[in-house]
Coordinates of C-alpha atoms in Angstrom, one line a residue:
Q1 CA 101.6 107.8 100.7
V2 CA 99.5 104.6 101.1
Q3 CA 96.6 104.3 103.5
L4 CA 95.3 100.9 104.6
V5 CA 92.0 100.5 106.4
E6 CA 91.0 97.1 107.8
S7 CA 87.4 96.2 108.6
G8 CA 85.3 93.1 109.3
G9 CA 86.6 92.0 112.7
G10 CA 84.4 91.0 115.5
A11 CA 83.4 88.2 117.8
V12 CA 82.8 84.7 116.4
Q13 CA 82.4 81.2 117.9
P14 CA 84.9 78.5 117.3
G15 CA 84.3 76.8 114.0
G16 CA 82.7 79.9 112.6
S17 CA 83.7 82.2 109.7
L18 CA 84.7 85.8 109.3
R19 CA 85.8 87.9 106.4
L20 CA 88.3 90.7 106.9
S21 CA 88.8 93.5 104.4
C22 CA 91.7 95.8 103.8
E23 CA 91.0 98.8 101.6
A24 CA 94.0 100.7 100.2
S25 CA 94.4 104.1 98.8
G26 CA 96.2 104.8 95.6
S27 CA 95.7 104.4 91.9
I28 CA 98.4 101.7 91.7
F29 CA 96.9 99.3 94.1
S30 CA 97.2 96.4 91.6
M31 CA 101.0 96.7 92.0
Y32 CA 101.0 96.3 95.7
D33 CA 101.9 93.0 97.4
I34 CA 99.6 92.9 100.5
S35 CA 100.0 90.9 103.7
W36 CA 97.9 90.1 106.7
Y37 CA 99.6 89.9 110.1
R38 CA 98.2 89.3 113.5
Q39 CA 99.3 90.1 117.0
V40 CA 98.3 89.2 120.5
P41 CA 99.4 91.1 123.6
G42 CA 102.9 90.2 124.7
R43 CA 103.8 88.5 121.4
Q44 CA 105.4 89.5 118.2
R45 CA 103.3 90.4 115.2
E46 CA 103.2 87.3 112.9
L47 CA 102.5 86.8 109.3
V48 CA 99.2 85.1 108.4
A49 CA 99.0 85.3 104.7
S50 CA 100.2 87.3 101.7
I51 CA 99.2 87.9 98.1
S52 CA 101.4 89.3 95.5
S53 CA 100.5 91.8 92.7
L54 CA 100.3 88.8 90.4
G55 CA 97.9 86.9 92.8
T56 CA 100.4 84.5 94.2
T57 CA 99.4 83.5 97.7
N58 CA 101.3 82.3 100.8
Y59 CA 100.0 81.1 104.1
A60 CA 101.4 80.5 107.6
D61 CA 101.2 76.9 108.6
P62 CA 98.6 77.5 111.4
V63 CA 96.1 78.9 108.9
K64 CA 96.7 76.7 105.9
G65 CA 93.5 75.1 104.7
R66 CA 91.3 77.4 106.8
F67 CA 92.1 81.0 105.6
T68 CA 92.0 82.3 102.1
I69 CA 93.5 85.6 100.9
S70 CA 92.2 87.2 97.8
R71 CA 92.2 90.6 96.1
D72 CA 89.8 92.7 94.1
N73 CA 91.9 95.3 92.3
A74 CA 88.8 97.1 91.0
K75 CA 87.8 97.8 94.6
N76 CA 91.4 98.4 95.9
T77 CA 90.7 95.7 98.5
V78 CA 92.3 92.6 99.8
Y79 CA 90.2 90.1 101.7
L80 CA 91.0 87.4 104.3
Q81 CA 88.3 84.8 104.5
M82 CA 88.7 83.0 107.8
N83 CA 86.9 79.6 108.1
S84 CA 86.9 77.0 110.9
V85 CA 88.3 79.6 113.3
K86 CA 89.9 78.6 116.6
P87 CA 90.4 80.4 119.9
E88 CA 94.1 80.7 119.0
D89 CA 93.1 82.9 116.0
T90 CA 92.1 85.6 118.5
A91 CA 94.3 88.6 117.7
V92 CA 94.4 92.1 116.2
Y93 CA 94.7 91.6 112.5
Y94 CA 96.7 94.1 110.4
C95 CA 97.3 94.5 106.7
Y96 CA 100.7 95.6 105.5
T97 CA 102.3 96.7 102.2
F98 CA 105.7 98.0 101.2
W99 CA 105.9 100.8 98.6
M100 CA 109.0 102.8 99.0
R101 CA 108.5 102.1 102.7
G102 CA 106.3 100.0 104.9
Y103 CA 102.7 100.9 105.6
W104 CA 100.4 99.4 108.3
G105 CA 96.7 99.7 108.8
Q106 CA 95.2 100.4 112.2
G107 CA 94.2 96.8 112.8
T108 CA 90.9 95.1 113.5
Q109 CA 90.1 92.9 116.5
V110 CA 89.1 89.2 116.0
T111 CA 87.9 87.3 119.0
V112 CA 87.1 83.6 118.8
S113 CA 85.3 82.4 121.9
S114 CA 82.3 80.4 122.8

């Protein structure tokens, strides 16, 4: 059983920054590949960024150059640093991992608005 808890969401102005955190349970956190997804009402959940157990990162085109995913295995936490945010980044952000089966966090709301 893996539990994922997101935090750090909130309201931010366009061009601003926000850092999301995803804390995971389990003593083998370092072996998890972790992804961040986002979802807006009426649309499918979309992949934002991912980081492998070895630290390899991947980003969706809309966030390349603006978002950075990183991990701290000592804290069982993956971060999503969001810079130069845009109104279209407004969504509920979820972290996800697959270990025997898929696990989702409860999500954290990010609202980008002036």
